[in-house]
Amino acid sequence: MDMTERVAELSAKLAQQKASIETEEATKNAFVMPFIGRVLGYDVFNPSEVIPEFTADVGTKKGEKIDYALVHDGQVQMLIEAKKVTEPLRLEHASQLYRYFSVTNARVGVLTNGQTWEFYTDLDEPNKMDAKPFLVLDLTAVDRTLLPELAKLTRDSFDLDSVISAAGELKYIGAIKRSLAGEFREPSDEWVRFLAARVYGGKNITQRVREQFYPLVEKAAHQFLAEQVNDRLKTALGSEVSTEPAAIDQATPARTPAKSAPVGETETARGTRASEITTTEEELDGYRVVRAIVCSEVAATRVVGRDTKTYFGVLLDDNNRKPIARLWFNRNQRYLGLFDENKVETRMPIDDVEDIYAHADQLRKTVAGYLARAGEQN
């Protein structure tokens, strides 16, 4: 598996097991150690690579322990402090990590609850851990642009100089992206005031004007994101680039008109039909959830999305004869279409994309069935 698939595998595991994890130790066993082993590539049972309960005296504090120290080339390079998965990370959680950072050779500190992984270094002041992380990875909403940077921290590709040199840019780009994401979800007064001032004809942006513009900014933000997604899909459909499943999967789930359009339909007609289809961000989120779930059975690149006017289909190998799921989201009541061994669809009502995880076993069973009939090992 490559980095993307390993992260997706752990993401699916997190979604399945998070609700049953109640302690810090259980979090370490279920999520933290698998991340160290599967994603970062360290042997968690080899004390020359991973030191659990690492101890270093810090000033007057003797015998304090940090959860894990990762060793590379005989030197401690990374410190990891873990909290239980049900507890959101807070600044005070990093206090012990902060103290240890200054008395070891480690240049990377990691704070995690198994779901969110915050990576710190010493950009602001040498040998003193920064107050803000340079990289934040959330396994429930993985930002793929961060995976190449995460790869630099793996055992086989450990490149501290490269990580440190890129950390400053990552830190501020990440902060800006999180800020923008927050504004798109829930516009702040400052954001509404700024945009209103750019388009409003009046001289003063009063409280009444801000209240008037708040829902407009919120609606415009959602429409803008949807249009960006659709533009990418239209560009992909209009190009002559190969639409093999892997190529589609690496960008955005796309439709393949040649397979879904009626026989004999012209290329112009196909393009017209495709332009009438609007793929929503919610459908894309649902597709990503299904793919994360079934990647335990098959490579993620083989799971392909194809939209239609009535539903968003998720297929194995971009093959209509191998449907994994259908997302019936173009209605007030959303449904998840599941398939049995005879490819008979059953629509299950869901309220939110997250509800798809409740049907993980059936989705995996469907994929496993296709593989078994094809004589493949899952």
mmCIF file of C-alpha atoms in Angstrom:
data_model
loop_
_atom_site.group_PDB
_atom_site.id
_atom_site.type_symbol
_atom_site.label_atom_id
_atom_site.label_comp_id
_atom_site.label_asym_id
_atom_site.label_seq_id
_atom_site.Cartn_x
_atom_site.Cartn_y
_atom_site.Cartn_z
ATOM 1 C CA MET A 1 0.000 0.000 0.000
ATOM 2 C CA ASP A 2 1.096 3.574 -0.604
ATOM 3 C CA MET A 3 0.749 6.398 1.925
ATOM 4 C CA THR A 4 -2.751 7.352 0.748
ATOM 5 C CA GLU A 5 -4.073 3.816 1.121
ATOM 6 C CA ARG A 6 -2.499 3.285 4.536
ATOM 7 C CA VAL A 7 -3.973 6.516 5.859
ATOM 8 C CA ALA A 8 -7.365 5.629 4.354
ATOM 9 C CA GLU A 9 -7.210 2.203 6.001
ATOM 10 C CA LEU A 10 -6.594 3.718 9.429
ATOM 11 C CA SER A 11 -9.270 6.341 8.798
ATOM 12 C CA ALA A 12 -11.820 3.577 8.184
ATOM 13 C CA LYS A 13 -10.696 1.747 11.314
ATOM 14 C CA LEU A 14 -11.097 4.926 13.352
ATOM 15 C CA ALA A 15 -14.641 5.429 12.093
ATOM 16 C CA GLN A 16 -15.552 1.843 13.030
ATOM 17 C CA GLN A 17 -13.983 1.654 16.469
ATOM 18 C CA LYS A 18 -13.915 5.181 17.889
ATOM 19 C CA ALA A 19 -17.249 4.853 19.699
ATOM 20 C CA SER A 20 -16.033 1.819 21.660
ATOM 21 C CA ILE A 21 -12.721 3.368 22.806
ATOM 22 C CA GLU A 22 -12.968 4.879 26.287
ATOM 23 C CA THR A 23 -9.410 5.138 27.663
ATOM 24 C CA GLU A 24 -6.017 6.526 26.710
ATOM 25 C CA GLU A 25 -4.444 3.073 26.690
ATOM 26 C CA ALA A 26 -7.134 1.736 24.369
ATOM 27 C CA THR A 27 -6.537 4.733 22.089
ATOM 28 C CA LYS A 28 -2.831 3.932 21.930
ATOM 29 C CA ASN A 29 -3.463 0.288 21.072
ATOM 30 C CA ALA A 30 -6.216 0.911 18.543
ATOM 31 C CA PHE A 31 -4.981 4.007 16.723
ATOM 32 C CA VAL A 32 -1.645 5.431 17.864
ATOM 33 C CA MET A 33 0.511 2.319 17.544
ATOM 34 C CA PRO A 34 -1.043 1.395 14.156
ATOM 35 C CA PHE A 35 -0.270 4.933 12.928
ATOM 36 C CA ILE A 36 3.346 4.639 14.084
ATOM 37 C CA GLY A 37 3.637 1.198 12.522
ATOM 38 C CA ARG A 38 1.477 1.289 9.397
ATOM 39 C CA VAL A 39 1.717 4.953 8.390
ATOM 40 C CA LEU A 40 5.138 6.024 9.676
ATOM 41 C CA GLY A 41 6.695 2.606 9.122
ATOM 42 C CA TYR A 42 8.400 2.089 12.483
ATOM 43 C CA ASP A 43 8.530 -1.313 14.199
ATOM 44 C CA VAL A 44 6.544 -0.658 17.372
ATOM 45 C CA PHE A 45 7.985 -3.820 18.949
ATOM 46 C CA ASN A 46 11.617 -2.874 18.323
ATOM 47 C CA PRO A 47 12.961 -0.689 21.173
ATOM 48 C CA SER A 48 15.761 0.556 18.931
ATOM 49 C CA GLU A 49 13.081 2.221 16.786
ATOM 50 C CA VAL A 50 10.177 2.928 19.158
ATOM 51 C CA ILE A 51 10.700 3.571 22.872
ATOM 52 C CA PRO A 52 7.421 3.477 24.842
ATOM 53 C CA GLU A 53 7.211 5.367 28.135
ATOM 54 C CA PHE A 54 10.342 7.337 27.247
ATOM 55 C CA THR A 55 11.909 8.983 30.307
ATOM 56 C CA ALA A 56 14.130 12.059 30.470
ATOM 57 C CA ASP A 57 14.644 14.205 33.549
ATOM 58 C CA VAL A 58 13.298 17.728 33.049
ATOM 59 C CA GLY A 59 14.670 20.256 35.562
ATOM 60 C CA THR A 60 13.255 19.488 38.996
ATOM 61 C CA LYS A 61 10.774 17.028 37.514
ATOM 62 C CA LYS A 62 12.274 13.536 37.681
ATOM 63 C CA GLY A 63 11.016 10.383 36.074
ATOM 64 C CA GLU A 64 8.372 11.979 33.870
ATOM 65 C CA LYS A 65 7.456 9.841 30.904
ATOM 66 C CA ILE A 66 6.346 10.640 27.403
ATOM 67 C CA ASP A 67 4.319 8.033 25.545
ATOM 68 C CA TYR A 68 6.648 7.271 22.620
ATOM 69 C CA ALA A 69 10.049 8.320 21.320
ATOM 70 C CA LEU A 70 10.888 7.419 17.700
ATOM 71 C CA VAL A 71 14.525 6.711 16.983
ATOM 72 C CA HIS A 72 16.259 7.183 13.642
ATOM 73 C CA ASP A 73 19.982 6.606 13.056
ATOM 74 C CA GLY A 74 20.411 5.951 16.756
ATOM 75 C CA GLN A 75 19.010 9.337 17.812
ATOM 76 C CA VAL A 76 15.624 10.271 19.262
ATOM 77 C CA GLN A 77 14.078 12.334 16.484
ATOM 78 C CA MET A 78 10.388 12.437 17.324
ATOM 79 C CA LEU A 79 8.382 12.546 20.561
ATOM 80 C CA ILE A 80 4.714 11.509 20.683
ATOM 81 C CA GLU A 81 2.245 12.324 23.453
ATOM 82 C CA ALA A 82 -1.146 10.596 23.236
ATOM 83 C CA LYS A 83 -4.539 11.396 24.738
ATOM 84 C CA LYS A 84 -7.767 9.421 24.544
ATOM 85 C CA VAL A 85 -9.668 9.640 21.302
ATOM 86 C CA THR A 86 -12.836 11.026 22.877
ATOM 87 C CA GLU A 87 -10.970 14.049 24.251
ATOM 88 C CA PRO A 88 -10.369 16.981 21.856
ATOM 89 C CA LEU A 89 -6.758 18.178 21.867
ATOM 90 C CA ARG A 90 -6.049 21.302 23.894
ATOM 91 C CA LEU A 91 -2.957 23.435 24.382
ATOM 92 C CA GLU A 92 -2.428 22.192 27.942
ATOM 93 C CA HIS A 93 -2.067 18.650 26.588
ATOM 94 C CA ALA A 94 1.211 19.713 25.004
ATOM 95 C CA SER A 95 2.841 20.906 28.258
ATOM 96 C CA GLN A 96 4.751 17.671 28.913
ATOM 97 C CA LEU A 97 5.746 17.427 25.260
ATOM 98 C CA TYR A 98 6.915 21.029 25.444
ATOM 99 C CA ARG A 99 9.208 20.276 28.416
ATOM 100 C CA TYR A 100 10.708 17.154 26.873
ATOM 101 C CA PHE A 101 11.365 18.890 23.582
ATOM 102 C CA SER A 102 14.011 21.155 25.126
ATOM 103 C CA VAL A 103 16.055 18.376 26.799
ATOM 104 C CA THR A 104 16.285 15.837 23.953
ATOM 105 C CA ASN A 105 17.652 15.809 20.408
ATOM 106 C CA ALA A 106 14.129 15.560 19.006
ATOM 107 C CA ARG A 107 13.162 18.263 16.519
ATOM 108 C CA VAL A 108 9.606 17.008 15.984
ATOM 109 C CA GLY A 109 6.951 16.777 18.679
ATOM 110 C CA VAL A 110 3.600 15.095 18.037
ATOM 111 C CA LEU A 111 0.395 15.516 20.021
ATOM 112 C CA THR A 112 -2.455 13.172 19.123
ATOM 113 C CA ASN A 113 -5.707 11.658 20.293
ATOM 114 C CA GLY A 114 -5.542 9.035 17.551
ATOM 115 C CA GLN A 115 -7.847 11.025 15.297
ATOM 116 C CA THR A 116 -6.072 14.376 15.086
ATOM 117 C CA TRP A 117 -2.293 14.451 14.715
ATOM 118 C CA GLU A 118 -0.514 17.746 15.450
ATOM 119 C CA PHE A 119 3.164 17.999 14.448
ATOM 120 C CA TYR A 120 5.373 20.655 16.072
ATOM 121 C CA THR A 121 8.946 21.838 15.626
ATOM 122 C CA ASP A 122 11.055 24.828 16.741
ATOM 123 C CA LEU A 123 10.609 27.422 13.999
ATOM 124 C CA ASP A 124 10.099 30.421 16.284
ATOM 125 C CA GLU A 125 12.956 29.799 18.717
ATOM 126 C CA PRO A 126 15.712 27.117 18.540
ATOM 127 C CA ASN A 127 15.240 24.109 20.833
ATOM 128 C CA LYS A 128 11.906 25.453 22.051
ATOM 129 C CA MET A 129 8.748 23.842 20.723
ATOM 130 C CA ASP A 130 6.432 26.208 18.884
ATOM 131 C CA ALA A 131 3.041 26.991 20.362
ATOM 132 C CA LYS A 132 1.312 26.088 17.084
ATOM 133 C CA PRO A 133 1.764 22.970 14.919
ATOM 134 C CA PHE A 134 3.220 23.145 11.428
ATOM 135 C CA LEU A 135 1.096 20.226 10.242
ATOM 136 C CA VAL A 136 -2.329 19.029 11.390
ATOM 137 C CA LEU A 137 -3.717 15.759 10.049
ATOM 138 C CA ASP A 138 -7.326 14.818 10.824
ATOM 139 C CA LEU A 139 -8.043 11.189 9.966
ATOM 140 C CA THR A 140 -11.768 11.894 9.631
ATOM 141 C CA ALA A 141 -11.154 14.509 6.921
ATOM 142 C CA VAL A 142 -7.770 13.796 5.371
ATOM 143 C CA ASP A 143 -6.151 16.634 3.417
ATOM 144 C CA ARG A 144 -4.223 14.757 0.741
ATOM 145 C CA THR A 145 -1.939 17.708 0.070
ATOM 146 C CA LEU A 146 -0.333 16.999 3.451
ATOM 147 C CA LEU A 147 0.549 13.360 2.727
ATOM 148 C CA PRO A 148 3.789 14.087 0.792
ATOM 149 C CA GLU A 149 4.987 16.094 3.806
ATOM 150 C CA LEU A 150 3.954 13.312 6.168
ATOM 151 C CA ALA A 151 5.928 10.870 4.002
ATOM 152 C CA LYS A 152 9.125 12.763 4.872
ATOM 153 C CA LEU A 153 8.653 11.663 8.484
ATOM 154 C CA THR A 154 8.388 7.957 7.724
ATOM 155 C CA ARG A 155 11.161 5.600 8.763
ATOM 156 C CA ASP A 156 12.330 4.809 5.229
ATOM 157 C CA SER A 157 12.180 8.385 3.965
ATOM 158 C CA PHE A 158 13.054 10.350 7.095
ATOM 159 C CA ASP A 159 14.305 13.751 5.940
ATOM 160 C CA LEU A 160 14.442 16.142 8.861
ATOM 161 C CA ASP A 161 16.121 18.976 6.961
ATOM 162 C CA SER A 162 13.438 18.860 4.293
ATOM 163 C CA VAL A 163 10.678 18.766 6.916
ATOM 164 C CA ILE A 164 12.089 21.729 8.825
ATOM 165 C CA SER A 165 12.649 23.791 5.674
ATOM 166 C CA ALA A 166 9.046 23.244 4.580
ATOM 167 C CA ALA A 167 7.540 23.560 8.072
ATOM 168 C CA GLY A 168 7.254 27.351 8.031
ATOM 169 C CA GLU A 169 5.301 27.406 4.800
ATOM 170 C CA LEU A 170 3.165 24.460 5.909
ATOM 171 C CA LYS A 171 2.412 26.101 9.243
ATOM 172 C CA TYR A 172 1.038 29.305 7.760
ATOM 173 C CA ILE A 173 -0.636 27.747 4.733
ATOM 174 C CA GLY A 174 -2.371 25.279 7.058
ATOM 175 C CA ALA A 175 -3.492 28.064 9.372
ATOM 176 C CA ILE A 176 -4.823 30.104 6.440
ATOM 177 C CA LYS A 177 -6.691 27.097 5.020
ATOM 178 C CA ARG A 178 -8.266 26.318 8.381
ATOM 179 C CA SER A 179 -9.257 29.954 8.735
ATOM 180 C CA LEU A 180 -10.807 29.997 5.255
ATOM 181 C CA ALA A 181 -12.616 26.723 5.953
ATOM 182 C CA GLY A 182 -14.063 28.268 9.115
ATOM 183 C CA GLU A 183 -15.229 31.323 7.191
ATOM 184 C CA PHE A 184 -16.906 29.149 4.545
ATOM 185 C CA ARG A 185 -18.681 27.111 7.222
ATOM 186 C CA GLU A 186 -19.684 30.029 9.425
ATOM 187 C CA PRO A 187 -18.724 33.515 8.197
ATOM 188 C CA SER A 188 -17.372 35.847 10.882
ATOM 189 C CA ASP A 189 -18.521 39.441 11.278
ATOM 190 C CA GLU A 190 -15.174 40.613 9.910
ATOM 191 C CA TRP A 191 -15.509 38.424 6.814
ATOM 192 C CA VAL A 192 -19.085 39.566 6.179
ATOM 193 C CA ARG A 193 -18.082 43.197 6.673
ATOM 194 C CA PHE A 194 -15.120 42.839 4.310
ATOM 195 C CA LEU A 195 -17.155 41.255 1.493
ATOM 196 C CA ALA A 196 -20.128 43.552 1.989
ATOM 197 C CA ALA A 197 -17.836 46.568 1.675
ATOM 198 C CA ARG A 198 -16.622 45.240 -1.689
ATOM 199 C CA VAL A 199 -20.101 44.927 -3.233
ATOM 200 C CA TYR A 200 -22.505 47.104 -1.234
ATOM 201 C CA GLY A 201 -23.389 50.460 -2.785
ATOM 202 C CA GLY A 202 -23.944 52.267 0.500
ATOM 203 C CA LYS A 203 -21.231 54.189 2.300
ATOM 204 C CA ASN A 204 -21.560 52.645 5.765
ATOM 205 C CA ILE A 205 -21.623 48.957 6.664
ATOM 206 C CA THR A 206 -24.047 49.157 9.573
ATOM 207 C CA GLN A 207 -25.225 46.333 11.806
ATOM 208 C CA ARG A 208 -28.383 46.094 9.731
ATOM 209 C CA VAL A 209 -26.336 45.728 6.536
ATOM 210 C CA ARG A 210 -24.159 43.034 8.121
ATOM 211 C CA GLU A 211 -27.250 41.096 9.212
ATOM 212 C CA GLN A 212 -28.612 41.400 5.691
ATOM 213 C CA PHE A 213 -25.381 40.175 4.126
ATOM 214 C CA TYR A 214 -24.627 37.298 6.507
ATOM 215 C CA PRO A 215 -26.958 34.725 4.817
ATOM 216 C CA LEU A 216 -25.887 36.042 1.398
ATOM 217 C CA VAL A 217 -22.199 35.485 2.158
ATOM 218 C CA GLU A 218 -22.942 32.022 3.553
ATOM 219 C CA LYS A 219 -24.979 31.045 0.492
ATOM 220 C CA ALA A 220 -22.423 32.510 -1.942
ATOM 221 C CA ALA A 221 -19.616 30.569 -0.226
ATOM 222 C CA HIS A 222 -21.445 27.250 -0.572
ATOM 223 C CA GLN A 223 -22.327 27.944 -4.201
ATOM 224 C CA PHE A 224 -18.755 28.952 -4.978
ATOM 225 C CA LEU A 225 -17.380 25.667 -3.628
ATOM 226 C CA ALA A 226 -19.965 23.635 -5.546
ATOM 227 C CA GLU A 227 -19.138 25.501 -8.762
ATOM 228 C CA GLN A 228 -15.423 24.857 -8.295
ATOM 229 C CA VAL A 229 -16.082 21.129 -7.966
ATOM 230 C CA ASN A 230 -18.311 21.094 -11.035
ATOM 231 C CA ASP A 231 -15.761 23.044 -13.082
ATOM 232 C CA ARG A 232 -13.142 20.405 -12.291
ATOM 233 C CA LEU A 233 -15.514 17.657 -13.342
ATOM 234 C CA LYS A 234 -16.398 19.411 -16.592
ATOM 235 C CA THR A 235 -12.725 19.953 -17.360
ATOM 236 C CA ALA A 236 -12.011 16.281 -16.766
ATOM 237 C CA LEU A 237 -14.938 15.222 -18.966
ATOM 238 C CA GLY A 238 -13.996 17.596 -21.764
ATOM 239 C CA SER A 239 -10.336 16.585 -21.930
ATOM 240 C CA GLU A 240 -8.745 13.696 -23.756
ATOM 241 C CA VAL A 241 -6.886 12.578 -20.633
ATOM 242 C CA SER A 242 -7.190 8.879 -19.841
ATOM 243 C CA THR A 243 -10.119 8.103 -17.547
ATOM 244 C CA GLU A 244 -8.714 4.909 -16.077
ATOM 245 C CA PRO A 245 -9.989 4.427 -12.504
ATOM 246 C CA ALA A 246 -6.644 5.378 -10.929
ATOM 247 C CA ALA A 247 -6.508 8.670 -12.811
ATOM 248 C CA ILE A 248 -10.052 9.550 -11.797
ATOM 249 C CA ASP A 249 -9.458 8.564 -8.196
ATOM 250 C CA GLN A 250 -6.332 10.681 -7.795
ATOM 251 C CA ALA A 251 -8.244 13.843 -8.668
ATOM 252 C CA THR A 252 -11.980 14.097 -8.123
ATOM 253 C CA PRO A 253 -14.516 11.309 -8.685
ATOM 254 C CA ALA A 254 -15.640 11.779 -12.247
ATOM 255 C CA ARG A 255 -18.141 10.345 -14.661
ATOM 256 C CA THR A 256 -17.167 8.435 -17.776
ATOM 257 C CA PRO A 257 -19.700 9.456 -20.447
ATOM 258 C CA ALA A 258 -18.649 6.741 -22.895
ATOM 259 C CA LYS A 259 -19.828 4.089 -20.434
ATOM 260 C CA SER A 260 -22.997 5.767 -19.190
ATOM 261 C CA ALA A 261 -24.316 7.385 -22.372
ATOM 262 C CA PRO A 262 -26.664 5.427 -24.650
ATOM 263 C CA VAL A 263 -25.063 3.532 -27.554
ATOM 264 C CA GLY A 264 -24.780 5.700 -30.657
ATOM 265 C CA GLU A 265 -25.008 8.988 -28.774
ATOM 266 C CA THR A 266 -22.720 11.651 -30.201
ATOM 267 C CA GLU A 267 -19.853 13.212 -28.251
ATOM 268 C CA THR A 268 -21.692 16.556 -28.327
ATOM 269 C CA ALA A 269 -24.815 14.995 -26.843
ATOM 270 C CA ARG A 270 -22.763 13.275 -24.175
ATOM 271 C CA GLY A 271 -21.151 16.571 -23.223
ATOM 272 C CA THR A 272 -24.580 18.225 -23.002
ATOM 273 C CA ARG A 273 -25.884 15.439 -20.757
ATOM 274 C CA ALA A 274 -22.826 15.686 -18.504
ATOM 275 C CA SER A 275 -23.179 19.453 -18.122
ATOM 276 C CA GLU A 276 -26.717 18.942 -16.795
ATOM 277 C CA ILE A 277 -25.420 16.908 -13.849
ATOM 278 C CA THR A 278 -24.427 18.736 -10.676
ATOM 279 C CA THR A 279 -22.173 16.896 -8.241
ATOM 280 C CA THR A 280 -22.536 18.257 -4.722
ATOM 281 C CA GLU A 281 -19.882 18.414 -2.033
ATOM 282 C CA GLU A 282 -22.066 16.138 0.089
ATOM 283 C CA GLU A 283 -22.008 13.479 -2.645
ATOM 284 C CA LEU A 284 -18.223 13.755 -2.836
ATOM 285 C CA ASP A 285 -18.003 13.410 0.952
ATOM 286 C CA GLY A 286 -20.176 10.300 0.779
ATOM 287 C CA TYR A 287 -17.994 8.849 -1.963
ATOM 288 C CA ARG A 288 -14.877 9.448 0.137
ATOM 289 C CA VAL A 289 -16.461 7.710 3.132
ATOM 290 C CA VAL A 290 -17.416 4.639 1.075
ATOM 291 C CA ARG A 291 -13.926 4.480 -0.417
ATOM 292 C CA ALA A 292 -12.290 4.794 3.024
ATOM 293 C CA ILE A 293 -14.440 1.922 4.297
ATOM 294 C CA VAL A 294 -13.806 -0.546 1.476
ATOM 295 C CA CYS A 295 -10.084 0.165 1.118
ATOM 296 C CA SER A 296 -9.640 -2.572 3.722
ATOM 297 C CA GLU A 297 -10.709 -4.982 0.957
ATOM 298 C CA VAL A 298 -9.309 -3.400 -2.202
ATOM 299 C CA ALA A 299 -6.912 -0.672 -3.314
ATOM 300 C CA ALA A 300 -8.531 2.762 -3.029
ATOM 301 C CA THR A 301 -7.626 3.546 -6.645
ATOM 302 C CA ARG A 302 -10.058 0.839 -7.801
ATOM 303 C CA VAL A 303 -13.020 2.559 -6.150
ATOM 304 C CA VAL A 304 -14.478 5.044 -8.627
ATOM 305 C CA GLY A 305 -17.329 7.542 -8.424
ATOM 306 C CA ARG A 306 -19.731 8.227 -11.288
ATOM 307 C CA ASP A 307 -22.561 10.726 -11.014
ATOM 308 C CA THR A 308 -25.951 10.605 -12.738
ATOM 309 C CA LYS A 309 -29.003 12.842 -12.652
ATOM 310 C CA THR A 310 -30.688 10.768 -9.946
ATOM 311 C CA TYR A 311 -27.880 9.287 -7.835
ATOM 312 C CA PHE A 312 -24.122 9.202 -7.333
ATOM 313 C CA GLY A 313 -22.765 5.713 -7.970
ATOM 314 C CA VAL A 314 -19.691 4.125 -6.405
ATOM 315 C CA LEU A 315 -18.265 1.319 -8.535
ATOM 316 C CA LEU A 316 -15.478 -1.219 -8.357
ATOM 317 C CA ASP A 317 -13.056 -0.799 -11.286
ATOM 318 C CA ASP A 318 -15.397 1.795 -12.861
ATOM 319 C CA ASN A 319 -17.633 -1.124 -13.891
ATOM 320 C CA ASN A 320 -21.426 -0.723 -13.871
ATOM 321 C CA ARG A 321 -21.709 -4.470 -13.228
ATOM 322 C CA LYS A 322 -19.843 -4.035 -9.934
ATOM 323 C CA PRO A 323 -21.832 -1.442 -7.980
ATOM 324 C CA ILE A 324 -20.644 -0.906 -4.412
ATOM 325 C CA ALA A 325 -23.144 1.743 -3.341
ATOM 326 C CA ARG A 326 -25.462 4.452 -4.598
ATOM 327 C CA LEU A 327 -25.872 7.810 -2.898
ATOM 328 C CA TRP A 328 -29.453 9.036 -3.302
ATOM 329 C CA PHE A 329 -28.849 12.557 -2.002
ATOM 330 C CA ASN A 330 -30.929 14.595 -4.483
ATOM 331 C CA ARG A 331 -33.982 14.621 -2.193
ATOM 332 C CA ASN A 332 -35.073 15.668 1.279
ATOM 333 C CA GLN A 333 -34.650 12.169 2.701
ATOM 334 C CA ARG A 334 -31.201 10.837 1.827
ATOM 335 C CA TYR A 335 -30.700 7.148 1.108
ATOM 336 C CA LEU A 336 -27.685 4.867 0.854
ATOM 337 C CA GLY A 337 -28.174 2.145 -1.737
ATOM 338 C CA LEU A 338 -26.612 -1.185 -0.694
ATOM 339 C CA PHE A 339 -26.242 -4.312 -2.840
ATOM 340 C CA ASP A 340 -26.551 -7.997 -1.911
ATOM 341 C CA GLU A 341 -24.792 -10.939 -3.597
ATOM 342 C CA ASN A 342 -27.395 -10.847 -6.405
ATOM 343 C CA LYS A 343 -26.839 -7.107 -6.953
ATOM 344 C CA VAL A 344 -30.302 -6.331 -5.613
ATOM 345 C CA GLU A 345 -30.315 -2.810 -4.206
ATOM 346 C CA THR A 346 -31.784 -1.907 -0.823
ATOM 347 C CA ARG A 347 -32.095 1.774 0.037
ATOM 348 C CA MET A 348 -31.293 2.608 3.650
ATOM 349 C CA PRO A 349 -32.460 6.019 4.952
ATOM 350 C CA ILE A 350 -29.646 8.132 6.421
ATOM 351 C CA ASP A 351 -29.602 11.611 7.928
ATOM 352 C CA ASP A 352 -25.944 12.456 7.438
ATOM 353 C CA VAL A 353 -22.901 11.279 5.476
ATOM 354 C CA GLU A 354 -21.422 9.958 8.735
ATOM 355 C CA ASP A 355 -24.310 7.440 8.931
ATOM 356 C CA ILE A 356 -22.689 5.528 6.058
ATOM 357 C CA TYR A 357 -20.180 4.119 8.546
ATOM 358 C CA ALA A 358 -22.990 2.152 10.201
ATOM 359 C CA HIS A 359 -23.192 0.056 7.004
ATOM 360 C CA ALA A 360 -19.451 -0.586 6.701
ATOM 361 C CA ASP A 361 -19.784 -4.373 7.033
ATOM 362 C CA GLN A 362 -22.238 -4.639 4.122
ATOM 363 C CA LEU A 363 -20.107 -2.400 1.900
ATOM 364 C CA ARG A 364 -17.021 -4.514 2.571
ATOM 365 C CA LYS A 365 -19.008 -7.702 2.010
ATOM 366 C CA THR A 366 -20.147 -6.434 -1.392
ATOM 367 C CA VAL A 367 -16.582 -5.713 -2.512
ATOM 368 C CA ALA A 368 -15.286 -8.995 -1.085
ATOM 369 C CA GLY A 369 -17.979 -10.817 -3.084
ATOM 370 C CA TYR A 370 -16.826 -9.262 -6.367
ATOM 371 C CA LEU A 371 -13.223 -10.166 -5.589
ATOM 372 C CA ALA A 372 -14.140 -13.737 -4.680
ATOM 373 C CA ARG A 373 -16.110 -14.232 -7.903
ATOM 374 C CA ALA A 374 -13.126 -12.905 -9.847
ATOM 375 C CA GLY A 375 -10.789 -15.261 -8.012
ATOM 376 C CA GLU A 376 -8.900 -12.413 -6.326
ATOM 377 C CA GLN A 377 -7.529 -12.413 -2.805
ATOM 378 C CA ASN A 378 -8.681 -9.536 -0.618
#
